[in-house]
mmCIF file of C-alpha atoms in Angstrom:
data_model
loop_
_atom_site.group_PDB
_atom_site.id
_atom_site.type_symbol
_atom_site.label_atom_id
_atom_site.label_comp_id
_atom_site.label_asym_id
_atom_site.label_seq_id
_atom_site.Cartn_x
_atom_site.Cartn_y
_atom_site.Cartn_z
ATOM 1 C CA MET A 1 13.200 -16.013 -7.230
ATOM 2 C CA ASN A 2 16.256 -13.965 -6.401
ATOM 3 C CA LYS A 3 18.540 -12.752 -3.694
ATOM 4 C CA ASN A 4 21.511 -10.384 -3.736
ATOM 5 C CA ASP A 5 24.245 -11.345 -6.197
ATOM 6 C CA ASP A 6 27.206 -13.526 -5.303
ATOM 7 C CA ASN A 7 29.450 -10.497 -4.729
ATOM 8 C CA ASN A 8 27.065 -9.336 -1.990
ATOM 9 C CA LYS A 9 26.578 -5.956 -3.653
ATOM 10 C CA TYR A 10 23.332 -4.015 -3.614
ATOM 11 C CA ASN A 11 22.079 -4.140 -7.193
ATOM 12 C CA PRO A 12 18.489 -2.950 -7.739
ATOM 13 C CA THR A 13 16.764 -4.123 -10.871
ATOM 14 C CA GLN A 14 15.298 -1.647 -13.314
ATOM 15 C CA VAL A 15 11.907 -3.344 -13.389
ATOM 16 C CA SER A 16 8.846 -1.154 -13.145
ATOM 17 C CA THR A 17 5.912 -2.326 -11.053
ATOM 18 C CA ASP A 18 3.500 -0.130 -13.009
ATOM 19 C CA HIS A 19 0.777 -2.369 -14.417
ATOM 20 C CA ILE A 20 0.277 -2.890 -18.130
ATOM 21 C CA GLN A 21 -3.097 -2.540 -19.777
ATOM 22 C CA THR A 22 -5.035 -5.693 -20.644
ATOM 23 C CA PRO A 23 -6.872 -6.044 -23.964
ATOM 24 C CA THR A 24 -10.395 -4.698 -24.191
ATOM 25 C CA ASN A 25 -13.446 -6.930 -24.413
ATOM 26 C CA GLU A 26 -13.801 -5.989 -28.085
ATOM 27 C CA THR A 27 -10.590 -7.882 -28.795
ATOM 28 C CA TYR A 28 -12.056 -11.167 -27.522
ATOM 29 C CA PRO A 29 -15.871 -10.951 -27.933
ATOM 30 C CA CYS A 30 -18.226 -13.198 -25.973
ATOM 31 C CA GLN A 31 -21.384 -14.674 -27.427
ATOM 32 C CA PHE A 32 -24.510 -12.524 -27.651
ATOM 33 C CA GLY A 33 -26.158 -12.010 -24.277
ATOM 34 C CA SER A 34 -23.008 -12.310 -22.237
ATOM 35 C CA GLU A 35 -19.904 -10.260 -21.500
ATOM 36 C CA CYS A 36 -16.476 -10.594 -19.948
ATOM 37 C CA MET A 37 -16.698 -10.392 -16.175
ATOM 38 C CA PRO A 38 -14.441 -11.208 -13.216
ATOM 39 C CA TYR A 39 -14.439 -14.944 -12.481
ATOM 40 C CA TYR A 40 -15.741 -14.439 -8.932
ATOM 41 C CA GLN A 41 -19.005 -13.008 -10.286
ATOM 42 C CA CYS A 42 -19.758 -15.955 -12.566
ATOM 43 C CA ALA A 43 -20.340 -19.693 -12.192
ATOM 44 C CA LYS A 44 -21.433 -22.069 -14.962
ATOM 45 C CA GLY A 45 -22.104 -19.090 -17.197
ATOM 46 C CA THR A 46 -24.273 -17.051 -14.827
ATOM 47 C CA ILE A 47 -23.408 -14.379 -12.325
ATOM 48 C CA ILE A 48 -22.715 -15.440 -8.747
ATOM 49 C CA THR A 49 -21.737 -13.587 -5.593
ATOM 50 C CA ASP A 50 -19.866 -16.084 -3.421
ATOM 51 C CA GLY A 51 -16.440 -15.902 -5.045
ATOM 52 C CA GLU A 52 -15.995 -19.534 -5.954
ATOM 53 C CA GLY A 53 -13.397 -20.368 -8.564
ATOM 54 C CA VAL A 54 -10.442 -22.504 -9.600
ATOM 55 C CA LEU A 55 -8.299 -20.731 -12.192
ATOM 56 C CA ASP A 56 -5.853 -22.470 -14.510
ATOM 57 C CA ILE A 57 -2.707 -20.379 -14.285
ATOM 58 C CA ARG A 58 -1.402 -21.799 -17.545
ATOM 59 C CA PHE A 59 -4.217 -20.047 -19.411
ATOM 60 C CA GLY A 60 -3.294 -16.758 -17.773
ATOM 61 C CA GLN A 61 0.306 -17.066 -18.954
ATOM 62 C CA GLU A 62 -0.310 -18.226 -22.527
ATOM 63 C CA GLU A 63 0.934 -15.897 -25.237
ATOM 64 C CA ASN A 64 -1.144 -17.252 -28.118
ATOM 65 C CA ILE A 65 -4.582 -17.660 -26.609
ATOM 66 C CA ASP A 66 -7.285 -19.229 -28.770
ATOM 67 C CA PRO A 67 -10.191 -16.715 -28.703
ATOM 68 C CA GLN A 68 -12.621 -19.521 -29.480
ATOM 69 C CA ARG A 69 -11.749 -21.320 -26.231
ATOM 70 C CA HIS A 70 -10.901 -18.253 -24.124
ATOM 71 C CA PRO A 71 -12.861 -15.234 -25.426
ATOM 72 C CA CYS A 72 -11.930 -13.007 -22.467
ATOM 73 C CA PRO A 73 -8.411 -11.654 -21.912
ATOM 74 C CA GLY A 74 -6.351 -12.527 -18.871
ATOM 75 C CA LEU A 75 -6.529 -14.992 -16.020
ATOM 76 C CA PHE A 76 -9.383 -13.394 -14.118
ATOM 77 C CA ASN A 77 -12.117 -12.826 -16.723
ATOM 78 C CA THR A 78 -14.728 -15.180 -18.151
ATOM 79 C CA CYS A 79 -17.849 -14.908 -20.325
ATOM 80 C CA CYS A 80 -20.983 -14.594 -18.232
ATOM 81 C CA SER A 81 -24.680 -14.041 -19.022
ATOM 82 C CA LEU A 82 -26.360 -11.148 -17.258
ATOM 83 C CA ARG A 83 -28.822 -11.140 -14.389
ATOM 84 C CA ALA A 84 -30.799 -8.373 -12.763
ATOM 85 C CA GLU A 85 -29.026 -8.428 -9.410
ATOM 86 C CA THR A 86 -25.845 -6.474 -8.831
ATOM 87 C CA PRO A 87 -22.972 -8.866 -8.074
ATOM 88 C CA ASN A 88 -20.701 -8.140 -5.130
ATOM 89 C CA ILE A 89 -17.166 -9.086 -4.246
ATOM 90 C CA PRO A 90 -17.467 -11.897 -1.686
ATOM 91 C CA LYS A 91 -16.858 -11.101 1.961
ATOM 92 C CA ILE A 92 -13.959 -13.176 3.213
ATOM 93 C CA PRO A 93 -13.067 -12.793 6.892
ATOM 94 C CA VAL A 94 -9.686 -11.397 7.895
ATOM 95 C CA ASN A 95 -7.534 -13.865 9.810
ATOM 96 C CA VAL A 96 -6.887 -12.846 13.398
ATOM 97 C CA GLY A 97 -3.294 -13.093 14.545
ATOM 98 C CA CYS A 98 0.082 -13.261 12.827
ATOM 99 C CA GLY A 99 1.638 -15.998 10.708
ATOM 100 C CA ILE A 100 -1.467 -17.486 9.094
ATOM 101 C CA ARG A 101 -0.738 -18.972 5.665
ATOM 102 C CA ASN A 102 -3.642 -19.179 3.218
ATOM 103 C CA ILE A 103 -2.691 -22.552 1.748
ATOM 104 C CA ASN A 104 -5.597 -22.641 -0.714
ATOM 105 C CA GLY A 105 -5.417 -18.962 -1.608
ATOM 106 C CA VAL A 106 -7.927 -16.194 -0.994
ATOM 107 C CA GLY A 107 -11.095 -16.072 -3.114
ATOM 108 C CA PHE A 108 -9.811 -18.558 -5.682
ATOM 109 C CA THR A 109 -7.352 -21.409 -6.091
ATOM 110 C CA ILE A 110 -4.934 -21.712 -9.005
ATOM 111 C CA SER A 111 -4.278 -24.947 -10.854
ATOM 112 C CA GLY A 112 -1.596 -25.744 -13.397
ATOM 113 C CA ALA A 113 1.222 -24.061 -11.463
ATOM 114 C CA MET A 114 4.509 -25.521 -12.705
ATOM 115 C CA ASP A 115 7.036 -22.856 -11.714
ATOM 116 C CA GLY A 116 6.444 -22.499 -7.995
ATOM 117 C CA GLU A 117 3.709 -19.874 -8.240
ATOM 118 C CA ALA A 118 2.176 -19.068 -4.856
ATOM 119 C CA GLN A 119 -1.561 -18.971 -4.354
ATOM 120 C CA PHE A 120 -3.093 -15.507 -4.246
ATOM 121 C CA GLY A 121 -2.751 -14.330 -0.632
ATOM 122 C CA GLU A 122 -0.907 -17.510 0.411
ATOM 123 C CA PHE A 123 1.829 -15.514 2.160
ATOM 124 C CA PRO A 124 -0.044 -12.368 3.246
ATOM 125 C CA TRP A 125 3.029 -10.950 4.975
ATOM 126 C CA THR A 126 5.166 -10.682 1.813
ATOM 127 C CA ILE A 127 5.957 -7.085 0.838
ATOM 128 C CA ALA A 128 7.373 -5.543 -2.366
ATOM 129 C CA ILE A 129 9.725 -2.595 -1.826
ATOM 130 C CA THR A 130 10.208 -0.110 -4.646
ATOM 131 C CA GLU A 131 12.208 3.050 -5.241
ATOM 132 C CA GLU A 132 10.482 6.031 -6.811
ATOM 133 C CA SER A 133 12.549 7.176 -9.764
ATOM 134 C CA ARG A 134 12.167 10.098 -12.179
ATOM 135 C CA ILE A 135 12.912 9.498 -15.835
ATOM 136 C CA TYR A 136 12.627 11.556 -19.019
ATOM 137 C CA ASN A 137 10.094 14.426 -18.970
ATOM 138 C CA ASP A 138 9.698 14.052 -15.193
ATOM 139 C CA GLN A 139 7.744 10.818 -15.534
ATOM 140 C CA VAL A 140 7.796 8.957 -12.192
ATOM 141 C CA ILE A 141 8.079 5.173 -12.043
ATOM 142 C CA LYS A 142 8.470 2.721 -9.197
ATOM 143 C CA VAL A 143 11.466 0.405 -9.589
ATOM 144 C CA TYR A 144 11.359 -2.895 -7.695
ATOM 145 C CA ILE A 145 14.433 -3.316 -5.491
ATOM 146 C CA CYS A 146 13.735 -5.903 -2.778
ATOM 147 C CA GLY A 147 11.243 -7.875 -0.752
ATOM 148 C CA GLY A 148 10.204 -7.465 2.851
ATOM 149 C CA SER A 149 7.727 -8.701 5.444
ATOM 150 C CA LEU A 150 4.936 -7.077 7.416
ATOM 151 C CA ILE A 151 5.556 -7.519 11.150
ATOM 152 C CA GLU A 152 3.129 -4.804 12.292
ATOM 153 C CA PRO A 153 0.578 -2.927 10.150
ATOM 154 C CA GLY A 154 2.914 0.060 10.055
ATOM 155 C CA VAL A 155 6.313 -1.681 10.051
ATOM 156 C CA VAL A 156 8.189 -3.658 7.374
ATOM 157 C CA LEU A 157 11.189 -5.880 8.138
ATOM 158 C CA THR A 158 13.810 -6.158 5.386
ATOM 159 C CA ALA A 159 17.538 -6.429 4.713
ATOM 160 C CA ALA A 160 19.737 -3.399 5.379
ATOM 161 C CA HIS A 161 21.558 -3.848 2.053
ATOM 162 C CA CYS A 162 18.287 -3.121 0.247
ATOM 163 C CA VAL A 163 17.776 0.399 1.567
ATOM 164 C CA HIS A 164 20.934 1.784 3.131
ATOM 165 C CA LYS A 165 21.823 3.849 0.037
ATOM 166 C CA ILE A 166 18.302 5.196 -0.573
ATOM 167 C CA SER A 167 16.585 8.092 1.175
ATOM 168 C CA PRO A 168 13.323 7.071 2.902
ATOM 169 C CA LYS A 169 11.431 9.697 0.904
ATOM 170 C CA PHE A 170 12.011 7.675 -2.295
ATOM 171 C CA LEU A 171 10.898 4.328 -0.863
ATOM 172 C CA ARG A 172 7.454 2.841 -1.435
ATOM 173 C CA VAL A 173 6.090 -0.458 -0.105
ATOM 174 C CA ARG A 174 3.257 -2.602 -1.423
ATOM 175 C CA ALA A 175 1.237 -5.260 0.397
ATOM 176 C CA GLY A 176 -1.215 -7.704 -1.140
ATOM 177 C CA GLU A 177 0.536 -7.888 -4.513
ATOM 178 C CA TRP A 178 0.457 -11.141 -6.485
ATOM 179 C CA ASP A 179 0.473 -10.729 -10.281
ATOM 180 C CA THR A 180 2.426 -7.554 -11.055
ATOM 181 C CA GLN A 181 0.918 -7.282 -14.540
ATOM 182 C CA THR A 182 -2.742 -6.928 -13.608
ATOM 183 C CA ARG A 183 -5.068 -5.076 -11.270
ATOM 184 C CA ASN A 184 -7.831 -7.670 -11.612
ATOM 185 C CA GLU A 185 -7.194 -9.691 -8.452
ATOM 186 C CA ILE A 186 -10.247 -10.162 -6.257
ATOM 187 C CA PHE A 187 -8.702 -7.910 -3.577
ATOM 188 C CA GLN A 188 -6.480 -4.981 -4.490
ATOM 189 C CA HIS A 189 -2.948 -4.359 -3.272
ATOM 190 C CA GLN A 190 -2.179 -1.401 -1.009
ATOM 191 C CA ASP A 191 0.693 1.088 -1.355
ATOM 192 C CA ARG A 192 2.346 3.093 1.423
ATOM 193 C CA THR A 193 5.171 5.601 1.703
ATOM 194 C CA VAL A 194 8.048 5.300 4.166
ATOM 195 C CA ALA A 195 8.367 7.918 6.897
ATOM 196 C CA ASP A 196 11.761 6.696 8.092
ATOM 197 C CA TYR A 197 13.856 3.586 8.545
ATOM 198 C CA VAL A 198 16.378 2.286 11.039
ATOM 199 C CA ILE A 199 19.341 0.132 10.070
ATOM 200 C CA HIS A 200 21.170 -2.017 12.582
ATOM 201 C CA PRO A 201 24.112 0.070 13.848
ATOM 202 C CA ASP A 202 26.558 -2.781 13.233
ATOM 203 C CA PHE A 203 25.513 -3.440 9.630
ATOM 204 C CA ASN A 204 28.567 -4.079 7.447
ATOM 205 C CA SER A 205 27.933 -3.732 3.717
ATOM 206 C CA GLN A 206 31.169 -5.593 2.894
ATOM 207 C CA ASN A 207 30.434 -8.877 4.673
ATOM 208 C CA MET A 208 26.661 -8.397 5.228
ATOM 209 C CA HIS A 209 26.875 -8.895 8.999
ATOM 210 C CA ASN A 210 23.792 -7.558 10.832
ATOM 211 C CA ASP A 211 21.925 -7.136 7.532
ATOM 212 C CA VAL A 212 18.607 -6.006 9.014
ATOM 213 C CA ALA A 213 16.442 -2.887 8.758
ATOM 214 C CA LEU A 214 12.980 -1.712 9.791
ATOM 215 C CA LEU A 215 10.837 0.587 7.640
ATOM 216 C CA PHE A 216 8.319 2.784 9.479
ATOM 217 C CA LEU A 217 5.363 3.748 7.290
ATOM 218 C CA THR A 218 3.548 7.061 7.139
ATOM 219 C CA GLN A 219 0.254 5.150 7.367
ATOM 220 C CA PRO A 220 -0.362 1.545 8.461
ATOM 221 C CA PHE A 221 -1.720 -1.046 6.065
ATOM 222 C CA GLU A 222 -5.321 -2.086 6.478
ATOM 223 C CA LEU A 223 -5.283 -5.793 7.297
ATOM 224 C CA ALA A 224 -7.340 -7.811 4.831
ATOM 225 C CA PRO A 225 -7.801 -11.459 3.788
ATOM 226 C CA HIS A 226 -4.644 -11.162 1.633
ATOM 227 C CA ILE A 227 -2.674 -8.767 3.887
ATOM 228 C CA ASN A 228 -1.515 -9.806 7.353
ATOM 229 C CA THR A 229 1.522 -9.892 9.607
ATOM 230 C CA ILE A 230 4.157 -12.591 10.160
ATOM 231 C CA CYS A 231 5.104 -13.803 13.634
ATOM 232 C CA LEU A 232 8.688 -13.435 14.853
ATOM 233 C CA PRO A 233 10.717 -16.113 16.652
ATOM 234 C CA ASN A 234 11.981 -15.834 20.205
ATOM 235 C CA SER A 235 15.621 -14.928 20.714
ATOM 236 C CA GLY A 236 16.808 -18.484 21.380
ATOM 237 C CA ASP A 237 14.748 -20.323 18.773
ATOM 238 C CA VAL A 238 16.540 -22.769 16.458
ATOM 239 C CA PHE A 239 14.934 -24.280 13.350
ATOM 240 C CA ASP A 240 17.594 -26.702 12.105
ATOM 241 C CA HIS A 241 16.246 -29.189 9.500
ATOM 242 C CA ALA A 242 12.803 -27.541 9.420
ATOM 243 C CA ARG A 243 11.280 -27.161 5.965
ATOM 244 C CA CYS A 244 10.365 -23.538 5.399
ATOM 245 C CA PHE A 245 9.034 -21.254 2.662
ATOM 246 C CA ALA A 246 10.639 -18.261 1.008
ATOM 247 C CA SER A 247 8.476 -16.026 -1.188
ATOM 248 C CA GLY A 248 9.355 -13.249 -3.615
ATOM 249 C CA TRP A 249 9.498 -11.888 -7.165
ATOM 250 C CA GLY A 250 13.239 -12.413 -7.804
ATOM 251 C CA LYS A 251 14.941 -14.100 -10.737
ATOM 252 C CA ASP A 252 14.426 -17.737 -11.640
ATOM 253 C CA LEU A 253 18.109 -18.143 -12.609
ATOM 254 C CA PHE A 254 21.355 -16.385 -11.740
ATOM 255 C CA GLY A 255 22.979 -14.210 -14.397
ATOM 256 C CA LYS A 256 21.787 -12.615 -17.628
ATOM 257 C CA ASP A 257 19.488 -15.524 -18.533
ATOM 258 C CA GLY A 258 17.440 -15.145 -15.353
ATOM 259 C CA LYS A 259 14.056 -13.413 -15.482
ATOM 260 C CA TYR A 260 12.265 -11.541 -12.739
ATOM 261 C CA GLN A 261 8.957 -13.093 -11.807
ATOM 262 C CA VAL A 262 5.564 -11.665 -12.731
ATOM 263 C CA ILE A 263 3.587 -13.750 -10.229
ATOM 264 C CA LEU A 264 4.745 -14.191 -6.635
ATOM 265 C CA LYS A 265 6.765 -17.389 -6.334
ATOM 266 C CA ARG A 266 7.410 -19.667 -3.391
ATOM 267 C CA VAL A 267 10.174 -22.154 -2.708
ATOM 268 C CA GLU A 268 10.340 -24.787 0.026
ATOM 269 C CA VAL A 269 13.829 -25.204 1.493
ATOM 270 C CA PRO A 270 15.325 -26.964 4.535
ATOM 271 C CA ILE A 271 17.165 -25.077 7.268
ATOM 272 C CA VAL A 272 20.810 -26.197 7.156
ATOM 273 C CA PRO A 273 22.679 -26.254 10.517
ATOM 274 C CA HIS A 274 25.546 -23.814 11.014
ATOM 275 C CA TYR A 275 28.623 -26.026 10.602
ATOM 276 C CA PRO A 276 27.453 -28.076 7.575
ATOM 277 C CA CYS A 277 26.557 -24.803 5.889
ATOM 278 C CA GLN A 278 29.961 -23.321 6.695
ATOM 279 C CA GLN A 279 31.661 -26.376 5.193
ATOM 280 C CA LYS A 280 29.593 -26.074 2.016
ATOM 281 C CA LEU A 281 30.462 -22.394 1.710
ATOM 282 C CA ARG A 282 34.181 -23.121 2.187
ATOM 283 C CA GLN A 283 34.049 -25.197 -1.000
ATOM 284 C CA THR A 284 33.181 -22.049 -2.967
ATOM 285 C CA LYS A 285 35.124 -18.901 -3.799
ATOM 286 C CA VAL A 286 34.831 -17.540 -0.231
ATOM 287 C CA GLY A 287 37.664 -19.959 0.610
ATOM 288 C CA THR A 288 38.617 -22.674 3.084
ATOM 289 C CA TYR A 289 39.061 -20.274 6.006
ATOM 290 C CA PHE A 290 35.648 -18.652 5.759
ATOM 291 C CA ARG A 291 33.765 -18.346 9.045
ATOM 292 C CA LEU A 292 30.004 -18.072 8.884
ATOM 293 C CA ASN A 293 28.875 -15.361 11.292
ATOM 294 C CA ARG A 294 26.286 -16.396 13.865
ATOM 295 C CA THR A 295 23.969 -13.617 12.712
ATOM 296 C CA PHE A 296 23.234 -15.804 9.673
ATOM 297 C CA VAL A 297 21.135 -18.915 9.149
ATOM 298 C CA CYS A 298 21.312 -21.137 6.038
ATOM 299 C CA ALA A 299 18.623 -22.800 3.955
ATOM 300 C CA GLY A 300 18.403 -24.713 0.688
ATOM 301 C CA GLY A 301 21.272 -26.417 -1.115
ATOM 302 C CA GLU A 302 19.152 -29.212 -2.563
ATOM 303 C CA GLY A 303 19.946 -28.235 -6.132
ATOM 304 C CA HIS A 304 16.345 -27.400 -6.977
ATOM 305 C CA GLY A 305 14.477 -24.394 -5.653
ATOM 306 C CA ASP A 306 16.287 -21.387 -4.251
ATOM 307 C CA THR A 307 16.032 -17.693 -3.657
ATOM 308 C CA CYS A 308 18.012 -15.640 -6.165
ATOM 309 C CA LYS A 309 18.822 -12.136 -7.415
ATOM 310 C CA GLY A 310 16.073 -9.648 -6.487
ATOM 311 C CA ASP A 311 14.821 -11.684 -3.509
ATOM 312 C CA GLY A 312 17.000 -9.726 -1.078
ATOM 313 C CA GLY A 313 15.015 -8.717 2.013
ATOM 314 C CA SER A 314 12.305 -11.310 1.373
ATOM 315 C CA PRO A 315 11.098 -13.501 4.248
ATOM 316 C CA LEU A 316 11.900 -17.121 5.033
ATOM 317 C CA ALA A 317 9.018 -18.452 7.138
ATOM 318 C CA CYS A 318 8.907 -21.729 9.086
ATOM 319 C CA PRO A 319 5.878 -23.552 10.505
ATOM 320 C CA VAL A 320 5.536 -24.049 14.254
ATOM 321 C CA SER A 321 3.455 -26.425 16.331
ATOM 322 C CA ASN A 322 0.238 -24.384 16.354
ATOM 323 C CA GLY A 323 0.087 -24.205 12.558
ATOM 324 C CA ARG A 324 1.303 -20.624 12.412
ATOM 325 C CA PHE A 325 4.471 -19.436 10.680
ATOM 326 C CA VAL A 326 7.355 -17.455 12.128
ATOM 327 C CA GLN A 327 9.953 -15.549 10.154
ATOM 328 C CA THR A 328 13.215 -17.403 10.592
ATOM 329 C CA GLY A 329 15.266 -15.573 7.976
ATOM 330 C CA ILE A 330 15.671 -12.584 5.683
ATOM 331 C CA VAL A 331 17.223 -13.233 2.264
ATOM 332 C CA SER A 332 20.737 -11.756 2.410
ATOM 333 C CA TRP A 333 23.324 -13.348 0.082
ATOM 334 C CA GLY A 334 24.521 -16.526 -1.575
ATOM 335 C CA ILE A 335 26.894 -18.098 -4.078
ATOM 336 C CA GLY A 336 24.914 -18.319 -7.302
ATOM 337 C CA CYS A 337 21.375 -19.674 -7.303
ATOM 338 C CA ASN A 338 19.627 -23.025 -7.374
ATOM 339 C CA ASN A 339 22.697 -25.152 -6.693
ATOM 340 C CA THR A 340 23.959 -27.369 -3.855
ATOM 341 C CA THR A 341 25.336 -24.443 -1.838
ATOM 342 C CA PRO A 342 22.788 -23.233 0.752
ATOM 343 C CA GLY A 343 21.592 -19.648 0.620
ATOM 344 C CA VAL A 344 22.468 -17.342 3.501
ATOM 345 C CA TYR A 345 19.762 -15.512 5.439
ATOM 346 C CA VAL A 346 19.685 -13.084 8.339
ATOM 347 C CA ASN A 347 18.984 -15.061 11.518
ATOM 348 C CA VAL A 348 15.920 -13.152 12.733
ATOM 349 C CA ALA A 349 15.969 -14.804 16.166
ATOM 350 C CA LYS A 350 19.345 -13.153 16.822
ATOM 351 C CA PHE A 351 17.770 -9.735 16.300
ATOM 352 C CA ARG A 352 14.502 -10.188 18.170
ATOM 353 C CA GLN A 353 15.601 -8.010 21.100
ATOM 354 C CA TRP A 354 16.846 -5.248 18.791
ATOM 355 C CA ILE A 355 13.570 -5.311 16.814
ATOM 356 C CA ASP A 356 11.526 -5.067 20.023
ATOM 357 C CA GLU A 357 13.611 -2.156 21.233
ATOM 358 C CA GLN A 358 13.208 -0.237 17.980
ATOM 359 C CA LEU A 359 9.447 -0.717 17.898
ATOM 360 C CA VAL A 360 9.060 0.455 21.494
ATOM 361 C CA MET A 361 11.206 3.519 20.757
ATOM 362 C CA ASN A 362 8.940 4.333 17.802
ATOM 363 C CA ASN A 363 5.713 3.760 19.773
ATOM 364 C CA PHE A 364 4.666 0.527 18.075
ATOM 365 C CA ASP A 365 3.022 -2.425 19.794
ATOM 366 C CA THR A 366 5.340 -5.446 19.938
ATOM 367 C CA ASN A 367 2.378 -7.761 20.662
ATOM 368 C CA SER A 368 1.275 -7.787 16.991
ATOM 369 C CA TYR A 369 3.816 -10.421 15.957
ATOM 370 C CA LEU A 370 3.562 -12.635 19.030
ATOM 371 C CA LEU A 371 2.266 -16.169 18.622
ATOM 372 C CA GLN A 372 -1.194 -16.389 20.146
#
């Protein structure tokens, strides 16, 4: 995972989100009388319709797959004998209300995850933000720049540093993404264009104070089992010492050796109180007189698991007493990645009133992200 670099500069990655083609069935033939089909249409070799499945993510990531053991390409396909009935994608109900984490995934559960991979649909509020870019011969690609969160079907919350240099007409947002290299998930992602955005008037790109922005979409997302909103905290809420989850597609390591993630990753980190975090930061290059602004909240610093470059704008969500999650932070900046210095996030509770005001001004319903 990744957040903005340690110089706090906006630095989009030239990584296309366009999907690559998977091998054809002819490359990995099944036995006579069967064919490669999506896992959710097959159980014990015959077609099913209820969507059961536990997929070993290690198989999906192997480079040298044994065609004898795994005749079908990719994580989602399996050999299946045919039946007369037409299989259907299972009907999975949409969760009602914000902040519902799908702990066991949606439609299937992955096993073998060793690098913090999230379940499919586990964090249904996580958004990928891309910039539309023209390259040679007028070919258009989408370049991933940051993460975000869905707080209302037509509104995305993100960091101001992600978008303040980009015209809204070039921004695209995607909900329901999981594996960026395939379209074979049980439920498809959705893409939307951005009509306009609003950046906090006191945003400072030099010190990242007030690093918050709202993207207003031309068309709202359709809520689905893998696409839903995140709840927001009240203005005075404090989450010190809570263990929370950040999710995104950023780098696994800081610097040139780090790689952007193909599958959505998650990291569990503790909220670090203000003064201990400030003391930790003063031991770094920001210096002994550094003052941590109250618009920030800190998390992490355990030396294992962190947000990193490319995770800017991504949500930090904490559980509350009713089992729901609220968005405590927005990935903003940090000193390196995956070390004992906590990462620094926008303190969403400090901006709750401003967010409400902006949604009312743009005719959106502020009740969508209230805890029910």
